XYZ file of C-alpha atoms in Angstrom:
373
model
C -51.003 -84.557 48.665
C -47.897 -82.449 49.618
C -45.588 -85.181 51.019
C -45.836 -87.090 47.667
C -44.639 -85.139 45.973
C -41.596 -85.547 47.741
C -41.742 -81.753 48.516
C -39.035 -80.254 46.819
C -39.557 -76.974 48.999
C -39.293 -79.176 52.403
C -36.175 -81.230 50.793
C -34.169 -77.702 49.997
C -34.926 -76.228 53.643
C -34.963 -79.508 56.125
C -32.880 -78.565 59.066
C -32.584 -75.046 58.080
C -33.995 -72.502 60.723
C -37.251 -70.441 59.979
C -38.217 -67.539 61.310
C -41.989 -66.696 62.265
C -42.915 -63.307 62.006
C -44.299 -62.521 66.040
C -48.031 -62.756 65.412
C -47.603 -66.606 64.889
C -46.885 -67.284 68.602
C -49.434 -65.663 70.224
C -51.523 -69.127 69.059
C -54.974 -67.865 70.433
C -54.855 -64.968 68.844
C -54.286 -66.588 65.471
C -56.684 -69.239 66.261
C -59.351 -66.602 66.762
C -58.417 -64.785 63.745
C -58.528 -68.481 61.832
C -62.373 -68.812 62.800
C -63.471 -65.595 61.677
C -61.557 -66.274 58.387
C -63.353 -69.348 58.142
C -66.624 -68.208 58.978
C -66.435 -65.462 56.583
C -65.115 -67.343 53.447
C -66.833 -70.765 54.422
C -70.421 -69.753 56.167
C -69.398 -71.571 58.581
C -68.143 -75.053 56.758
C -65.151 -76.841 58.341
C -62.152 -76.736 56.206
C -60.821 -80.305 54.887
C -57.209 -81.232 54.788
C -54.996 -84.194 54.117
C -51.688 -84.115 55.769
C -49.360 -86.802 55.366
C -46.679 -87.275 58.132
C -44.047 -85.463 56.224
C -46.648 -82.883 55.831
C -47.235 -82.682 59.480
C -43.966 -82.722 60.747
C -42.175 -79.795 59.013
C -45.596 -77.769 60.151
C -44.774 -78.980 63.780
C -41.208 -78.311 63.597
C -40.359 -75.658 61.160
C -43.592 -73.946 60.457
C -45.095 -72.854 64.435
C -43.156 -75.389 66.713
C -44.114 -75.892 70.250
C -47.822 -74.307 69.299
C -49.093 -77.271 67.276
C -47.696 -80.060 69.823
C -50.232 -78.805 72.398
C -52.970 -81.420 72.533
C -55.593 -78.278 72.899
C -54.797 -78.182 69.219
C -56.933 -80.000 66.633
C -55.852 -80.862 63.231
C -58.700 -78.398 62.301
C -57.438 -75.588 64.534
C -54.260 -76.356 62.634
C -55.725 -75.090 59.694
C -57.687 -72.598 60.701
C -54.081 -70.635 62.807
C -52.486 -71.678 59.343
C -54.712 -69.560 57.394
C -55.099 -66.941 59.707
C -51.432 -66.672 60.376
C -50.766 -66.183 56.315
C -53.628 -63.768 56.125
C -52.234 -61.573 58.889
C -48.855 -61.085 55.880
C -49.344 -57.923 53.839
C -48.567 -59.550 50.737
C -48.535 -62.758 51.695
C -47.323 -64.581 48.859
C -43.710 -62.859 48.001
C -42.735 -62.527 51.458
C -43.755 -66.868 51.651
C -41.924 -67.400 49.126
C -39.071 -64.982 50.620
C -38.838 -67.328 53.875
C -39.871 -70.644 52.066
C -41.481 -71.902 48.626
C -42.771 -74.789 50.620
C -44.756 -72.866 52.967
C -45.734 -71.020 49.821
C -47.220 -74.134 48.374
C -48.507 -75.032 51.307
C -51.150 -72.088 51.601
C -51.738 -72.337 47.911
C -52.919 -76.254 48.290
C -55.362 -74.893 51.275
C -57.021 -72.340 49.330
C -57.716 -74.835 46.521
C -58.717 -77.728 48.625
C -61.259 -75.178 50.397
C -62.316 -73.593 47.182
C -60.849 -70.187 48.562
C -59.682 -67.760 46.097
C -56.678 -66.296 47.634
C -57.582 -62.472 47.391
C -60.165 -62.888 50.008
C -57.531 -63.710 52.291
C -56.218 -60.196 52.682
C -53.955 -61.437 49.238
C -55.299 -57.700 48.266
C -57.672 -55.604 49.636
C -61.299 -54.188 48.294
C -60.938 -50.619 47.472
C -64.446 -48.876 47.509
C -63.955 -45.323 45.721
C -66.271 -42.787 45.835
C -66.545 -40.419 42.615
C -64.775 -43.022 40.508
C -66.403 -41.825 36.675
C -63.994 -38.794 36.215
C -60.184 -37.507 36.750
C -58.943 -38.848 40.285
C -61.671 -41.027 41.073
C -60.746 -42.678 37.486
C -57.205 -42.362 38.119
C -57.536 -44.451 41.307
C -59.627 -46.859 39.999
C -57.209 -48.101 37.357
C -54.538 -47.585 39.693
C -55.738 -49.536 42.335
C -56.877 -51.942 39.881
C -53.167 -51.954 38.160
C -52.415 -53.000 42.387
C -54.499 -56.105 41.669
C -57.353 -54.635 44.170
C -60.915 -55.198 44.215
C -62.860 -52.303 43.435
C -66.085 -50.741 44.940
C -67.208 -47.636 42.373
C -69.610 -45.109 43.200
C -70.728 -42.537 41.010
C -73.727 -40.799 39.428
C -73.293 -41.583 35.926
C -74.704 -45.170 35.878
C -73.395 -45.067 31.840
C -69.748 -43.858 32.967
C -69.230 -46.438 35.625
C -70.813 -49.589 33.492
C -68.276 -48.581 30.670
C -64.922 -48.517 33.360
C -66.647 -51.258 35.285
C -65.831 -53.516 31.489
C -62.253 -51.768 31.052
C -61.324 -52.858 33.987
C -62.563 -56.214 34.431
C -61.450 -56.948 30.991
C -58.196 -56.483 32.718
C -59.011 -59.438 35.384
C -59.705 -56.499 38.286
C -63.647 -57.641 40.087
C -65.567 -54.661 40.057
C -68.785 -53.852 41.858
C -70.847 -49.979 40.656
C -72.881 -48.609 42.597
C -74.951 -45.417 41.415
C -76.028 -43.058 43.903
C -74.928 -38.947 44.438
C -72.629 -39.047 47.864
C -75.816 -36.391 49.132
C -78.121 -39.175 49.324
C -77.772 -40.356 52.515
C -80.695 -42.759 52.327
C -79.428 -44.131 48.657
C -75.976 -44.165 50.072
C -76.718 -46.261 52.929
C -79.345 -48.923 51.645
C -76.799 -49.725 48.600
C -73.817 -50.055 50.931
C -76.082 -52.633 53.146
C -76.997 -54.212 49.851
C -73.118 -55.152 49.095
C -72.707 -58.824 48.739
C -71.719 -60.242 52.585
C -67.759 -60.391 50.705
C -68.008 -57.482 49.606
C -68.583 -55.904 52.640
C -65.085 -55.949 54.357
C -63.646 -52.731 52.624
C -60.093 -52.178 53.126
C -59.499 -48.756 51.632
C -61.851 -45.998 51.293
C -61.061 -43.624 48.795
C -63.291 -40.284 50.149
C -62.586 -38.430 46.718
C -66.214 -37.296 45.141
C -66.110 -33.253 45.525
C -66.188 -30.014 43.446
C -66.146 -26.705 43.142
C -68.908 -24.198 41.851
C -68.119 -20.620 40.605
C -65.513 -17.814 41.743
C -67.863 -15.196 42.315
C -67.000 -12.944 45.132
C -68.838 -13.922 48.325
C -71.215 -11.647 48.571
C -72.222 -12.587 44.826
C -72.207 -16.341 45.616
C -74.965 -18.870 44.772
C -76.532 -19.882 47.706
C -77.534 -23.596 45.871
C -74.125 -23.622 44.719
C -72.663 -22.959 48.340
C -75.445 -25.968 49.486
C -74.535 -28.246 46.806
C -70.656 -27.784 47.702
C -71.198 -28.439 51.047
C -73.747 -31.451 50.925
C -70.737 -33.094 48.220
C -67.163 -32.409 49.771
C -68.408 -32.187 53.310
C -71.527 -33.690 54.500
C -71.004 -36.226 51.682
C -67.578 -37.693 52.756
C -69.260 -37.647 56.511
C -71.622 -40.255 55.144
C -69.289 -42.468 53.775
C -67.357 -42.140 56.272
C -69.641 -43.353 58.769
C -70.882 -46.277 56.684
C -67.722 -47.453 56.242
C -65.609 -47.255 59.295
C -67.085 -49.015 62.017
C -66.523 -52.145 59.830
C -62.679 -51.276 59.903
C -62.766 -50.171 63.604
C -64.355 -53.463 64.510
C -62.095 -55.759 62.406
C -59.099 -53.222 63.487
C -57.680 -52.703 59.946
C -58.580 -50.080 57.261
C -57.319 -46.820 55.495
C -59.331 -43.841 54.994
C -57.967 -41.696 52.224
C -59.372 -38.366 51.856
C -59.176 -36.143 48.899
C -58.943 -32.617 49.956
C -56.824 -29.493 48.478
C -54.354 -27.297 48.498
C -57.312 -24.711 48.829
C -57.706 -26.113 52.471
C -54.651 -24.477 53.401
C -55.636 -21.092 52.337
C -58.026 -19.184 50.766
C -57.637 -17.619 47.184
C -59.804 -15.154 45.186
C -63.221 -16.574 44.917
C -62.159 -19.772 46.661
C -64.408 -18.621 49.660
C -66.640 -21.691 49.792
C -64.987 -23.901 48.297
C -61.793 -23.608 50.219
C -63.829 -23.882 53.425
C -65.393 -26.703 52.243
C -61.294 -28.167 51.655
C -60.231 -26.721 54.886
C -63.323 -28.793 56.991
C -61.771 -31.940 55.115
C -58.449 -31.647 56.522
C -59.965 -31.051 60.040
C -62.427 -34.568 59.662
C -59.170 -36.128 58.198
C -57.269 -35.224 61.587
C -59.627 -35.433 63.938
C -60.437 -38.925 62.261
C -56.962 -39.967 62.713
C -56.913 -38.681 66.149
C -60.579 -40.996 67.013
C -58.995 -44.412 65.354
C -55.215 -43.679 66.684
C -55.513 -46.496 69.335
C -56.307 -49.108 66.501
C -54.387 -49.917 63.384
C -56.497 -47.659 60.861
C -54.659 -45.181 58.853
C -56.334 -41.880 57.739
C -54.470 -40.144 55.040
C -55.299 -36.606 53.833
C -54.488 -36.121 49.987
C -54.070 -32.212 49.137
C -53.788 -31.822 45.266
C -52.964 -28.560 43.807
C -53.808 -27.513 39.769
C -54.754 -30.871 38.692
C -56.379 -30.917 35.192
C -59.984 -33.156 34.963
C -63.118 -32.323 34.474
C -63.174 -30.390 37.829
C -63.002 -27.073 35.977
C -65.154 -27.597 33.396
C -67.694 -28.241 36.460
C -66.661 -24.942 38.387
C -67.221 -23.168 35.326
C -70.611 -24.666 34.339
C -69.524 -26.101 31.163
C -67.407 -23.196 29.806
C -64.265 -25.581 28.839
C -62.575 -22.675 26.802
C -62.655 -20.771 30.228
C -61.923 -24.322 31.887
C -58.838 -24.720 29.041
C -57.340 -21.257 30.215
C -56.213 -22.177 33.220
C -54.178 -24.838 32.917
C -52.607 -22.101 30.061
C -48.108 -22.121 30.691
C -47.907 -24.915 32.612
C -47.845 -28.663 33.061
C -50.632 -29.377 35.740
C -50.943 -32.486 37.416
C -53.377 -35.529 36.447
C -55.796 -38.008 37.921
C -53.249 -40.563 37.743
C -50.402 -38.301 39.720
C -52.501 -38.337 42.688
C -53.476 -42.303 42.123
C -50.392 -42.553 42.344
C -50.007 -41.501 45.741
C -53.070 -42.353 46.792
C -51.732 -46.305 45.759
C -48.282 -45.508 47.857
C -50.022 -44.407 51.044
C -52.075 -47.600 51.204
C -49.572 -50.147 50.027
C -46.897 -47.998 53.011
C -45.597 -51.023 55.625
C -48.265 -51.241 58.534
C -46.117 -49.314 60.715
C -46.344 -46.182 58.386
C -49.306 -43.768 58.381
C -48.512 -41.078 55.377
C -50.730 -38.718 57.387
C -51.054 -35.948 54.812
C -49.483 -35.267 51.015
C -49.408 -31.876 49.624
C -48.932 -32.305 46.091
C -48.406 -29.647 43.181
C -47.040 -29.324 40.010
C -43.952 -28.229 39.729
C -44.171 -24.207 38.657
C -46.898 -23.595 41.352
C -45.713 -22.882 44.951
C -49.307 -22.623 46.678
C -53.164 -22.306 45.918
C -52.490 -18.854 44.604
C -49.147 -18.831 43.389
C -48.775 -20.278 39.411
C -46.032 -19.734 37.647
C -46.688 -19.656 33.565
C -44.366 -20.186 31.341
């Protein structure tokens, strides 16, 4: 128990004041907060616990004061605001340990009474990424899994997402694949309902599967190509964005980050269809932001410029000396220099919504303008 150990963290701050962050006195609020917490991680299942006086009075006095000498409060609605209170920290643990190594040990002896692994406290947040076998999509993944996140990969290439499914969990990251195209609505939709029940919480979506077909004039365009553009970057993200958002809208907490372009800001030569296509994304990512602005989801529009991946091979059907040409006198970007932000922008303090990120390499100035060197 805590208290025999003589509690070396409750010995060093006895009689030293403690400050709560705000959410910790509004005690219903936390309460109601606890039970979902429990009935998610427990099915249900009262926690135990094992206070011993010592135990119980630095939680009365130091911990949430006046809340837990109210006789409405049970010892197990003591637990439950205790783990609902720590859950409601973004990154709990340093910012415990900031205020008090006792209280730190404190949640830590919960979890492992209950049988809780910490992450599925909010310790870190389950990142589903759509696209995830190939340049940004990748990048993310091993970003977000660098972040000590829980990934969700989607993909088409049931070989490609097995193989960074093993990287990564060699690495410790949990890692669920699921194989459908983003234009299979039905697929889409019965393997998202499929997820394991804590699974199904995602934190971050990651709207990045898209690409570009040809640079024909328009009037010489491929009308599949134009259909299969449009069913991917557009229609595509719609889907997943539907599937996935109520969930954050009802537990009021969620980031949606879309990947669009620098080609949404303007057109270039043969863009035509594809730049639309980038230019629709940045209108769903505001007018997203605008429909969840009254709760506390973030929607973040990403707008890479000359990023070298597999993209180009793609637009040019496989022609990779054609592909190699134009990243020819200069340093494009990568995958993992838009991970990068893409990791910022959902690791930002609650407060901070990094609405849209235009991001280029350093010798081009727009979608058209490349400098080579």
């Amino acid at each position: 128990m805590l208290g025999d150990r003589k509690a070396q963290g409750y010995n060093d701050y006895e009689g030293k004041p403690f400050t709560r962050p705000a959410l910790w006195d509004d005690a219903a609020k936390a309460l109601q907060q606890g039970m979902e917490v429990q009935t998610q991680l427990t099915g249900g299942k009262p926690f135990t616990y094992d206070f011993c006086p010592q135990d119980d009075y630095y939680l009365k006095s130091h911990l949430f004061g006046d809340i837990f000498a109210s006789a409405q409060f049970s010892a197990t609605d003591r637990e439950l605001v205790t783990v609902a209170a720590l859950s409601s920290l973004k990154g709990v643990e340093p910012q415990l340990a900031a205020h008090n190594p006792f209280v730190l040990f404190y949640f830590s002896y919960i979890c492992t009474q209950n049988g809780i692994n910490k992450h599925l406290i909010n310790m870190d947040k389950i990142v589903l990424i759509t696209g995830a076998t190939s340049g940004i999509g990748l990048g993310c993944a091993r970003k977000f899994a660098e972040n000590g996140d829980r990934l969700i990969l989607t993909g088409r290439n049931a070989q490609k997402l097995e193989e960074i499914r093993q990287e990564l969990t060699a690495k410790g990251t949990e890692v669920i694949t699921l194989v459908f195209d983003v234009r299979d609505r039905e697929k889409a939709t019965r393997l998202m309902d499929e997820l394991p029940a804590e699974w199904q919480a995602v934190d971050v979506l990651v709207n990045n599967a898209g690409l570009a077909l040809g640079l024909e004039p328009e009037y010489e365009g491929d009308l599949d190509e134009w259909e299969t553009m449009i069913d991917t970057n557009i229609k595509g993200l719609l889907t997943m964005t539907r599937l996935v958002v109520p969930g954050m809208v009802k537990r009021n907490r969620g980031h949606i980050i879309n990947v669009g372009s620098v080609a949404g800001d303007a057109a270039y030569a043969g863009g035509n269809v594809y730049c639309a296509s980038k230019a629709a994304v940045k209108a769903l990512t505001d007018g997203l932001r605008i429909d969840v602005a009254d709760t506390a989801i973030r929607v973040t529009n990403l707008k890479p410029g000359l990023v070298e991946t597999n993209f180009s091979n793609v637009r040019f059907r496989g022609d990779k000396e054609r592909a190699k040409k134009l990243y020819t006198g200069i340093m494009p970007l990568t995958g993992d220099d838009i991970a990068d932000v893409a990791v910022y922008a959902a690791n930002a303090p609650e407060h901070v919504q990094i609405a849209e990120v235009l991001i280029l390499a350093t010798h081009q100035a727009s979608g058209s303008v490349i400098v080579r060197k």
